[in-house]
CSV table of C-alpha atoms in Angstrom, one decimal:
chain,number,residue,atom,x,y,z
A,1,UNK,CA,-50.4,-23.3,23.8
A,2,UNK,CA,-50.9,-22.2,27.1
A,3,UNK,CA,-52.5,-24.7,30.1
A,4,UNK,CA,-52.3,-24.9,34.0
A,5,UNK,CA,-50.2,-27.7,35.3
A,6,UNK,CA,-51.5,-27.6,38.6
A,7,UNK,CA,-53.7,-26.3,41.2
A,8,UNK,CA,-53.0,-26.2,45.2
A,9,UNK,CA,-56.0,-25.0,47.4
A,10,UNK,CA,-55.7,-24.6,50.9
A,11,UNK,CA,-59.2,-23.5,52.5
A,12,UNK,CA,-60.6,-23.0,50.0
A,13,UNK,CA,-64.6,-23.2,50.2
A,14,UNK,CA,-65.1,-26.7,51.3
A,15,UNK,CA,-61.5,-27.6,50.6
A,16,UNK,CA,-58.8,-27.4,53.6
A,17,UNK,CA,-56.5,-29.3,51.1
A,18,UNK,CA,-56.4,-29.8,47.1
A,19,UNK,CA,-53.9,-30.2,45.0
A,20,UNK,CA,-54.2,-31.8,41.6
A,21,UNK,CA,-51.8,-32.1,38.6
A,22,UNK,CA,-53.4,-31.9,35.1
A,23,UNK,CA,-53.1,-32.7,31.4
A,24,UNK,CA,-52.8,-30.1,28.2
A,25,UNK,CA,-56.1,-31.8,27.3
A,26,UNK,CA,-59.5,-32.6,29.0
A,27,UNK,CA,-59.7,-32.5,32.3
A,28,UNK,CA,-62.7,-33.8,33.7
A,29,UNK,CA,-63.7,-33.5,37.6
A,30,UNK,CA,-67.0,-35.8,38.1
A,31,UNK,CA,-68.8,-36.2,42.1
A,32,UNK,CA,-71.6,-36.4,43.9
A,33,UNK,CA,-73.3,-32.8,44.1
A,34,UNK,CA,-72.2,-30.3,47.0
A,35,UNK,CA,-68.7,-32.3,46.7
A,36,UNK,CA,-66.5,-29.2,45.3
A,37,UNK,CA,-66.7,-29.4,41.3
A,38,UNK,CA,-67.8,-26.4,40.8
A,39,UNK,CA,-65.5,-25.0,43.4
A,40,UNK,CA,-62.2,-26.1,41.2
A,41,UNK,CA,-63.2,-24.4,38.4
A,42,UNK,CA,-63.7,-21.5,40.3
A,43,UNK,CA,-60.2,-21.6,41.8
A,44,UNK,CA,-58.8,-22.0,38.2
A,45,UNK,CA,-60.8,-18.7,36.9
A,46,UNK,CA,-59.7,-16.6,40.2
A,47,UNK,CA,-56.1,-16.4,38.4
A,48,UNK,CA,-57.7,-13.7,36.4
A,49,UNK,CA,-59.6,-10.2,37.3
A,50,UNK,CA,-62.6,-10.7,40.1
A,51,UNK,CA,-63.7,-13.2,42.3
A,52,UNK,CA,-64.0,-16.1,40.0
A,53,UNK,CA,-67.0,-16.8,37.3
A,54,UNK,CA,-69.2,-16.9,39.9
A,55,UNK,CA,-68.3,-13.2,41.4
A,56,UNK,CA,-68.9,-14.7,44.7
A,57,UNK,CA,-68.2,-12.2,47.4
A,58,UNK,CA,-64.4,-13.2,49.2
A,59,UNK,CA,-66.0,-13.9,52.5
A,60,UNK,CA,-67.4,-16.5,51.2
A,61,UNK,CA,-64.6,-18.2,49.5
A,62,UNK,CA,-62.7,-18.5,52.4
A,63,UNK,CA,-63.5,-22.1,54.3
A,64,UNK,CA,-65.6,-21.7,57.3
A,65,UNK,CA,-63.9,-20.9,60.6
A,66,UNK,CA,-60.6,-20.2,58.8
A,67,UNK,CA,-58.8,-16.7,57.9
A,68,UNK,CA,-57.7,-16.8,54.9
A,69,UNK,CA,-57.9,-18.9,51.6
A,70,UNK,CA,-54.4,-19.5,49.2
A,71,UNK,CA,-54.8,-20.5,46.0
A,72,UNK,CA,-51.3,-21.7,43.9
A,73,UNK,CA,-51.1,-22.3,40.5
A,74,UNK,CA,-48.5,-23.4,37.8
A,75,UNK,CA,-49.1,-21.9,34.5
A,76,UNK,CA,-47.2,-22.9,30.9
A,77,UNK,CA,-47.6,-20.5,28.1
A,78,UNK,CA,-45.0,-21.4,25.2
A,79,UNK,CA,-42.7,-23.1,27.5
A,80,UNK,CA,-42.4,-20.4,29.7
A,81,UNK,CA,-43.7,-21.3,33.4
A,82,UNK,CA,-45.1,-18.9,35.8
A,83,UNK,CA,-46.2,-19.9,39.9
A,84,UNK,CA,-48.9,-17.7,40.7
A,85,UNK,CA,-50.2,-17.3,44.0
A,86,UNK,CA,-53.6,-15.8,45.5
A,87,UNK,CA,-54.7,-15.2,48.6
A,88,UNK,CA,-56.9,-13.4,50.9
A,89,UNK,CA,-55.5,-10.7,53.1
A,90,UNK,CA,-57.9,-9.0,56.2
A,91,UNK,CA,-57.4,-5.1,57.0
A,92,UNK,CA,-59.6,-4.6,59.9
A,93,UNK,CA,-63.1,-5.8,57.9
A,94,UNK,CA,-62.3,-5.3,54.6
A,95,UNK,CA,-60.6,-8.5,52.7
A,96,UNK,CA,-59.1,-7.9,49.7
A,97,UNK,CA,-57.6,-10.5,46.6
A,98,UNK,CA,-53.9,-10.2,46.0
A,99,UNK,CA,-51.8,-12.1,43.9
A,100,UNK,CA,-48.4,-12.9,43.0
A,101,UNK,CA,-46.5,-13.8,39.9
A,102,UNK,CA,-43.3,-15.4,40.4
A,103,UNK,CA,-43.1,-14.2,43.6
A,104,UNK,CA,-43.6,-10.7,42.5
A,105,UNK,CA,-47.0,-8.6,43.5
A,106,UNK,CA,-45.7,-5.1,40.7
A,107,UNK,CA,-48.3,-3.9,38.5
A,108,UNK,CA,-46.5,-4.7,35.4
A,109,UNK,CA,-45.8,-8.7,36.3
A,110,UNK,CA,-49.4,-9.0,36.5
A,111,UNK,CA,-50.7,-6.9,33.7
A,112,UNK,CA,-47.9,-9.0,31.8
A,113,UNK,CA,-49.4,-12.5,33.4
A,114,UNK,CA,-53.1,-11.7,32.5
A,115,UNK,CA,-52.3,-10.7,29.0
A,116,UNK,CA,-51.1,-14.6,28.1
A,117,UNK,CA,-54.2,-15.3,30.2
A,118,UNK,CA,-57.8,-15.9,28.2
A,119,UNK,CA,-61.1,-18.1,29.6
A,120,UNK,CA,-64.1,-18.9,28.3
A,121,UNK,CA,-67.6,-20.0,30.6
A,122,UNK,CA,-70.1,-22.4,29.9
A,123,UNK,CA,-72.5,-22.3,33.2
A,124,UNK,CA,-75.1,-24.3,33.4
A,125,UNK,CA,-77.8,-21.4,33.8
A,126,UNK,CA,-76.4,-21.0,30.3
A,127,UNK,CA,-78.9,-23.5,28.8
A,128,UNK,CA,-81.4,-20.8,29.3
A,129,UNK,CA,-79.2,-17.8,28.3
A,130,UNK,CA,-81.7,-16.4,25.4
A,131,UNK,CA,-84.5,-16.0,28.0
A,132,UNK,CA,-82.1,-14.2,30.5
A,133,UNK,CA,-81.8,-11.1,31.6
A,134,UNK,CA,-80.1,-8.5,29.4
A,135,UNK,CA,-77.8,-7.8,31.7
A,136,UNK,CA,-76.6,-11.1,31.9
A,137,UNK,CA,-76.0,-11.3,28.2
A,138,UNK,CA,-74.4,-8.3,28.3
A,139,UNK,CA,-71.6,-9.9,30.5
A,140,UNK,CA,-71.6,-12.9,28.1
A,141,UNK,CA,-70.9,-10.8,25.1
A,142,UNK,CA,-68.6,-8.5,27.3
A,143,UNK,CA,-66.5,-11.7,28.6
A,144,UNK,CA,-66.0,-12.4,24.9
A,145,UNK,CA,-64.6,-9.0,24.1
A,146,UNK,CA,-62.3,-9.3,27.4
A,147,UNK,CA,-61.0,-12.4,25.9
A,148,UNK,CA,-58.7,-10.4,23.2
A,149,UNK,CA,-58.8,-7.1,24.5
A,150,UNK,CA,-57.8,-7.0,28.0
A,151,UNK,CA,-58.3,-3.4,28.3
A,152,UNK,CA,-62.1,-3.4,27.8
A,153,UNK,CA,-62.8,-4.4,31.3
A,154,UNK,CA,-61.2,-0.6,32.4
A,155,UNK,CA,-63.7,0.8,30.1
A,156,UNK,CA,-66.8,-1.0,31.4
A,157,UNK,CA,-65.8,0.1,34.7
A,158,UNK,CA,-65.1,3.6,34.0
A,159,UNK,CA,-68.8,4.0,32.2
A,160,UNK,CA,-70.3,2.3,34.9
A,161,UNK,CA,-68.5,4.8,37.2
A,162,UNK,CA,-69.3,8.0,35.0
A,163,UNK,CA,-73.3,6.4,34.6
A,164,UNK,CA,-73.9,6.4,38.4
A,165,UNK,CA,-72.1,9.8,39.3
A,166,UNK,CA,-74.0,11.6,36.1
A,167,UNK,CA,-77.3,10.2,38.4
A,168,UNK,CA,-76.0,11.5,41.6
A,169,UNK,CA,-75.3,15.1,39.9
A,170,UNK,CA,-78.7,15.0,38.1
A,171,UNK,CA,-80.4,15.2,41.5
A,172,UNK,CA,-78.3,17.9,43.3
A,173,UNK,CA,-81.0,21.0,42.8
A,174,UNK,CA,-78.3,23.3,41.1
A,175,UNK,CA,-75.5,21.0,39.3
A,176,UNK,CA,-72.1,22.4,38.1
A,177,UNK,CA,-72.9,22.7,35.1
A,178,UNK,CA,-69.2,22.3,33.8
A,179,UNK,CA,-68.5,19.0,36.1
A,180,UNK,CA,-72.2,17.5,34.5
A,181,UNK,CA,-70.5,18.5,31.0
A,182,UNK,CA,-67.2,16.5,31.7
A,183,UNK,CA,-69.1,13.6,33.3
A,184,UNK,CA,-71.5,13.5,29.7
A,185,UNK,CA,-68.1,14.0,27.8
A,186,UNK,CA,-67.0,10.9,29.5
A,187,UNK,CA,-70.1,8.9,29.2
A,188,UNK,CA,-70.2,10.0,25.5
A,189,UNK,CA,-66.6,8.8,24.7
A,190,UNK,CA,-66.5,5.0,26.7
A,191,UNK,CA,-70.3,4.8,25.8
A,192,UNK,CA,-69.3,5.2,21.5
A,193,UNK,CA,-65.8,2.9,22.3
A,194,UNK,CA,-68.2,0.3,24.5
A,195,UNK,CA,-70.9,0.0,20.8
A,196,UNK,CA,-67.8,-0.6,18.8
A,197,UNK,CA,-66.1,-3.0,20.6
A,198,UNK,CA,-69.7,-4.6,21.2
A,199,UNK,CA,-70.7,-4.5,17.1
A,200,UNK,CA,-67.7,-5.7,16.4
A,201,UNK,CA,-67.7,-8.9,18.7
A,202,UNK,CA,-71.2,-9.5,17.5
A,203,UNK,CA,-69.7,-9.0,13.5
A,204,UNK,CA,-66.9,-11.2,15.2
A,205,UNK,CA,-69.1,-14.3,15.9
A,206,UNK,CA,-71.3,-13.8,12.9
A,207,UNK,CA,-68.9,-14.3,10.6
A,208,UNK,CA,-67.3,-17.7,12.3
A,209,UNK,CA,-70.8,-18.8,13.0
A,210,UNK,CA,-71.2,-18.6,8.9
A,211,UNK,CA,-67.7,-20.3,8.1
A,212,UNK,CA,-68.8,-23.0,10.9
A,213,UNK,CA,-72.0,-23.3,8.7
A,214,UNK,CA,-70.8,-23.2,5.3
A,215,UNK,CA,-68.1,-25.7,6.6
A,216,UNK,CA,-71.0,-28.2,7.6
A,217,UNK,CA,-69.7,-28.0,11.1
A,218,UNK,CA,-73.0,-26.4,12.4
A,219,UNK,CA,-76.2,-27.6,12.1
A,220,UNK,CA,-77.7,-24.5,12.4
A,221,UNK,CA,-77.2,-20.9,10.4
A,222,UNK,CA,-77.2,-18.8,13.7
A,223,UNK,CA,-77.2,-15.0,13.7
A,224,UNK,CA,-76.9,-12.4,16.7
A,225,UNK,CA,-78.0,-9.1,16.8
A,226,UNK,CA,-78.0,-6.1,19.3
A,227,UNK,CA,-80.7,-4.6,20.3
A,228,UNK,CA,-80.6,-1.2,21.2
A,229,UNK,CA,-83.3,1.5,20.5
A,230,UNK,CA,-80.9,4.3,20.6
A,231,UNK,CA,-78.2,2.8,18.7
A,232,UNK,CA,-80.4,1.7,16.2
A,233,UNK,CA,-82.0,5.1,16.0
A,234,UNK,CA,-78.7,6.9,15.7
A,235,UNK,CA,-76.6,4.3,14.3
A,236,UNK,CA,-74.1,7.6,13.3
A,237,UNK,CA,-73.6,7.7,16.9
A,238,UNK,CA,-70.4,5.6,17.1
A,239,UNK,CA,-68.7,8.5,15.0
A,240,UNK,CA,-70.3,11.4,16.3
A,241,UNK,CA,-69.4,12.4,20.1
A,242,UNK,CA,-71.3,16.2,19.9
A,243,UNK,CA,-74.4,14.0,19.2
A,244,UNK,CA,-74.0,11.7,21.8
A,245,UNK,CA,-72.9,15.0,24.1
A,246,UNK,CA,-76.3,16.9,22.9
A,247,UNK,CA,-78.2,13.5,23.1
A,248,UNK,CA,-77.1,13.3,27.0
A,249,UNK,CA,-77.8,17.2,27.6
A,250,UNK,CA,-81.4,17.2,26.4
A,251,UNK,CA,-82.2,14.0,28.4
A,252,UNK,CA,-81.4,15.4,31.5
A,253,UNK,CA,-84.7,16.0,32.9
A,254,UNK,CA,-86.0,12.8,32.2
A,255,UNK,CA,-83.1,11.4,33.5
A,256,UNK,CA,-83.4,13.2,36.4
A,257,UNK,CA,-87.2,11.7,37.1
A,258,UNK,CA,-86.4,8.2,36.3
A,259,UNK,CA,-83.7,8.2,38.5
A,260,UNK,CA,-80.9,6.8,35.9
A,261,UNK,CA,-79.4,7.6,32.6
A,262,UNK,CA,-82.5,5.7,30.5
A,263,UNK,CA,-80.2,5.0,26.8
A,264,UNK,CA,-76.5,3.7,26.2
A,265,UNK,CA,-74.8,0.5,26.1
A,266,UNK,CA,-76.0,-0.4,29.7
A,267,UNK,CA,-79.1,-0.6,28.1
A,268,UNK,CA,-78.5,-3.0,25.6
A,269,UNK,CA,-80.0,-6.5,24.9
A,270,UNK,CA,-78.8,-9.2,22.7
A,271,UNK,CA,-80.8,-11.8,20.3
A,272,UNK,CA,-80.7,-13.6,17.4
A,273,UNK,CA,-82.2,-15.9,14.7
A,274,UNK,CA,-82.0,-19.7,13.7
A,275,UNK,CA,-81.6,-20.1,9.9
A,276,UNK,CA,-82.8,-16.3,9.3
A,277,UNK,CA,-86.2,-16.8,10.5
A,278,UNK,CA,-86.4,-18.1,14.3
A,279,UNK,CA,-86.0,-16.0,17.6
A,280,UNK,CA,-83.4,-18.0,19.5
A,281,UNK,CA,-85.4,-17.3,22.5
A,282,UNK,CA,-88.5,-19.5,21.1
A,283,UNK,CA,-85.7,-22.6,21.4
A,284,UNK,CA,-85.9,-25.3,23.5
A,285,UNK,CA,-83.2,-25.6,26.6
A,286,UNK,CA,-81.2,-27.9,24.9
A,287,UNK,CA,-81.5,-26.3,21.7
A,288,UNK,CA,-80.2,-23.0,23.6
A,289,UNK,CA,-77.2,-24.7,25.1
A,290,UNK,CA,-76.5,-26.0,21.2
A,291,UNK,CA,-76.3,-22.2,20.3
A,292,UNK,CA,-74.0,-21.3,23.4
A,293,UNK,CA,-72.1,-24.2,22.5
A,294,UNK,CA,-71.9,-22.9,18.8
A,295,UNK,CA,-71.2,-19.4,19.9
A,296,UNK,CA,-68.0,-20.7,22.2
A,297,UNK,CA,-66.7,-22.5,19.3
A,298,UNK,CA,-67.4,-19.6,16.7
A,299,UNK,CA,-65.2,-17.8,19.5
A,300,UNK,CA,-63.2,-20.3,20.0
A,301,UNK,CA,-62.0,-20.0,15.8
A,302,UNK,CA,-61.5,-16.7,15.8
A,303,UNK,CA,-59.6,-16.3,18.9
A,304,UNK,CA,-56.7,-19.0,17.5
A,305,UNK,CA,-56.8,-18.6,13.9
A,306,UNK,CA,-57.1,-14.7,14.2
A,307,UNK,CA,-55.7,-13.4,17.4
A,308,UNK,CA,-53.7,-16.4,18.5
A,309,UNK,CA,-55.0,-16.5,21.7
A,310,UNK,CA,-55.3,-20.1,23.2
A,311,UNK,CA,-57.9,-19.8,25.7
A,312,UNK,CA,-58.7,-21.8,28.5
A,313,UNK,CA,-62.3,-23.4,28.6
A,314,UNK,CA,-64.1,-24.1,31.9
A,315,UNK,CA,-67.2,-26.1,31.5
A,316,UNK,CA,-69.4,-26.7,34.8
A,317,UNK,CA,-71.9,-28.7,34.8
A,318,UNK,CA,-71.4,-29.7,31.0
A,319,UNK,CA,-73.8,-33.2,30.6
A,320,UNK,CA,-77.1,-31.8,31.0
A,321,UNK,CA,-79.3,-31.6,28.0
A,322,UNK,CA,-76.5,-33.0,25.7
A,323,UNK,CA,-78.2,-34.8,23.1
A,324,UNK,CA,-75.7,-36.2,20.2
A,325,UNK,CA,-75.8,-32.4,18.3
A,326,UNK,CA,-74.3,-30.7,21.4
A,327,UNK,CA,-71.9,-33.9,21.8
A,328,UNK,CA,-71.1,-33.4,18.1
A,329,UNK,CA,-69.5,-30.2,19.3
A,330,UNK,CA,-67.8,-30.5,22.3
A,331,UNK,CA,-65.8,-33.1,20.8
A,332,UNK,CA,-65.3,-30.4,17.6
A,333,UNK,CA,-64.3,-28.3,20.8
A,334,UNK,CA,-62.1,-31.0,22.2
A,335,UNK,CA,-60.6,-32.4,19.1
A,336,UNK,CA,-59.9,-29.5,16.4
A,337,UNK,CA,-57.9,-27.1,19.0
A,338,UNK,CA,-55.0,-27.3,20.9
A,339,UNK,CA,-56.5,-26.1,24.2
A,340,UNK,CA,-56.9,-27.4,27.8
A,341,UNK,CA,-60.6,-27.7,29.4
A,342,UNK,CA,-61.9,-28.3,32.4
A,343,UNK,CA,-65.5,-30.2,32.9
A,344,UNK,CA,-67.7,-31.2,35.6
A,345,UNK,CA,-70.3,-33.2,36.3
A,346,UNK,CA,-71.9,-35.7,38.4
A,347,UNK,CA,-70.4,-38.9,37.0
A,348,UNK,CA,-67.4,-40.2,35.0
A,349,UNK,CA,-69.6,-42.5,32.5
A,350,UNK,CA,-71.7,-39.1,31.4
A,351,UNK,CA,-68.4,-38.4,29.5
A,352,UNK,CA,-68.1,-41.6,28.0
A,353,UNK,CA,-68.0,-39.4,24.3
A,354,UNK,CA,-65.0,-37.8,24.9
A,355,UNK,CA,-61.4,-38.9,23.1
A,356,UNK,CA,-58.7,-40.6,25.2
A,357,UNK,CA,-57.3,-37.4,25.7
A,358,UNK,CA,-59.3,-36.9,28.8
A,359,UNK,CA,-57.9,-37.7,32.6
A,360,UNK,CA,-60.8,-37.9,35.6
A,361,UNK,CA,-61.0,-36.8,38.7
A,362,UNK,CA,-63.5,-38.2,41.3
A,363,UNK,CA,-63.8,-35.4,43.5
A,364,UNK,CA,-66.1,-37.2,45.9
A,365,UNK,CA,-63.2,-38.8,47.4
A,366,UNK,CA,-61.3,-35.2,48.6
């Protein structure tokens, strides 16, 4: 199992001081709203790539007036403890993230650190994820894949890279033609590797959602889909780098009017159906947070029983909308895995549902 012991923030946000010690369990952080909930949770997903789950720029995480922000943590993964430490760092107007394991800042100690390292979000704009954009479910699904293969995240970033400098060559009047041709070689190879990690993820949570099913442990048979016009034209594609290659080549023009590379994964959009025959996008909020919910633990199953991965589960914002079906499984969350998670909301008696493995925290009094 792997779990933080403890947290000390020091400006951070609207926290000059915070330290807090927590259990293997539940932890559950309950205040008045504006008081710093959210804020915790934050500081406990910083200890992995980014800015935190709500990719808030590093100026603003930083509490007003002050220079920098440090952020300490004490991490347990099989008995073995690591201190981690983050902290801002100003060079001229740039501020940058580092980080420290064990008092050591080398490439390797942290690569090492984030590989024993796995969360998984539930935001509270979540309850209305099926109506989203795509891009946002695109970072949903993405963040699952991230969560047992940490090298994905390079490969998002690379594309992304690759997509915008194929647009800036597109409108030069007379390209290189052999830089264009690596750049599409490029796009072609992390575009095919980004579809396969992505069909797999969705084949992934299919198959869980079905055993949670079939094991009456979900109310609901829920299936995802991609949807993709190109990859469902040219579902070959995955194996078949020359086509994508020729497909990139011939699209050039109309690339080059549009402004942007118009197929791909960065294209894609996600849905699904409710017992085989109900967009998930027709459900109610509540019924759209049972789905996320389902989806986390379907996620959840696969990443201990197949990858053995014990991820940590931050929750903000967790009581709205929870009817006894979305109760029903947060305590299938809580009780069936070994795994720490961190809740807020805005008071104590909203988690009155949980097990006694649960400790409180009223931040309103920080």
């Amino acid at each position: 199992m792997s779990f933080f012991k403890k947290i000390n923030l020091k400006n951070y946000i609207n926290f000059q001081f915070f330290e807090k010690n927590f259990i293997k369990n539940c932890n559950v952080f309950y205040g008045i709203n504006g008081s710093g909930k959210s804020n915790v949770l934050e500081s406990i997903s910083m200890f992995d790539k980014g800015t935190g789950f709500r990719n808030d720029r590093l100026v603003n995480i930083i509490r007003s007036g002050e220079d920098n922000f440090f952020n300490y943590g004490n991490f347990n993964y099989v008995g073995q403890e690591y201190n981690i430490k983050i902290f801002s760092q100003r060079n001229n107007e740039k501020i940058s993230k580092k980080i420290q394991i064990n008092n050591e800042n080398n490439k390797d100690s942290l690569n090492h650190f984030r590989s024993l390292l796995s969360f998984i979000y539930f935001q509270p704009e979540m309850e209305r994820f099926f109506l989203s954009t795509p891009s946002y479910k695109r970072k949903f699904i993405d963040r699952f894949i991230y969560s047992h293969n940490k090298n994905y995240n390079k490969i998002i970033i690379e594309y992304k890279k690759n997509i915008l400098e194929r647009s800036k060559l597109l409108k030069l009047q007379t390209p290189d033609e052999e830089w264009i041709k690596n750049i599409e070689e490029n796009i072609s190879k992390l575009g095919i590797e980004i579809y396969k990690c992505r069909l797999e993820q969705i084949e992934i949570l299919n198959s869980n959602l079905l055993n949670l099913y079939s094991d009456k442990k979900s109310p609901y048979l829920i299936t995802m889909q991609i949807n993709d016009d190109f990859l469902n034209r040219n579902i070959d594609i995955i194996n078949d780098l020359d086509n994508y290659k020729k497909h990139l080549k011939n699209n050039r023009k109309n690339d080059f009017f549009s402004g942007m590379t118009n197929f791909g994964p960065h294209r894609s959009d996600f849905s699904g159906l409710i017992n085989n025959d109900f967009p998930l996008n027709q459900l109610s909020t509540g019924e759209q947070k049972t789905i996320i919910l389902l989806l986390i633990l379907a996620q959840c199953s696969f990443l201990i029983n197949e990858c053995k991965i014990y991820p940590i589960i931050l929750m903000d914002e967790i009581c709205s909308h929870l009817d006894d079906i979305n109760r029903s499984i947060l305590l299938k969350l809580t009780n069936e895995f070994d795994l720490q998670f961190f809740m807020t909301g805005t008071d104590k008696s909203l988690f009155s549902f949980l097990s006694t493995n649960a400790e409180y925290y009223n931040i309103s009094n920080q």
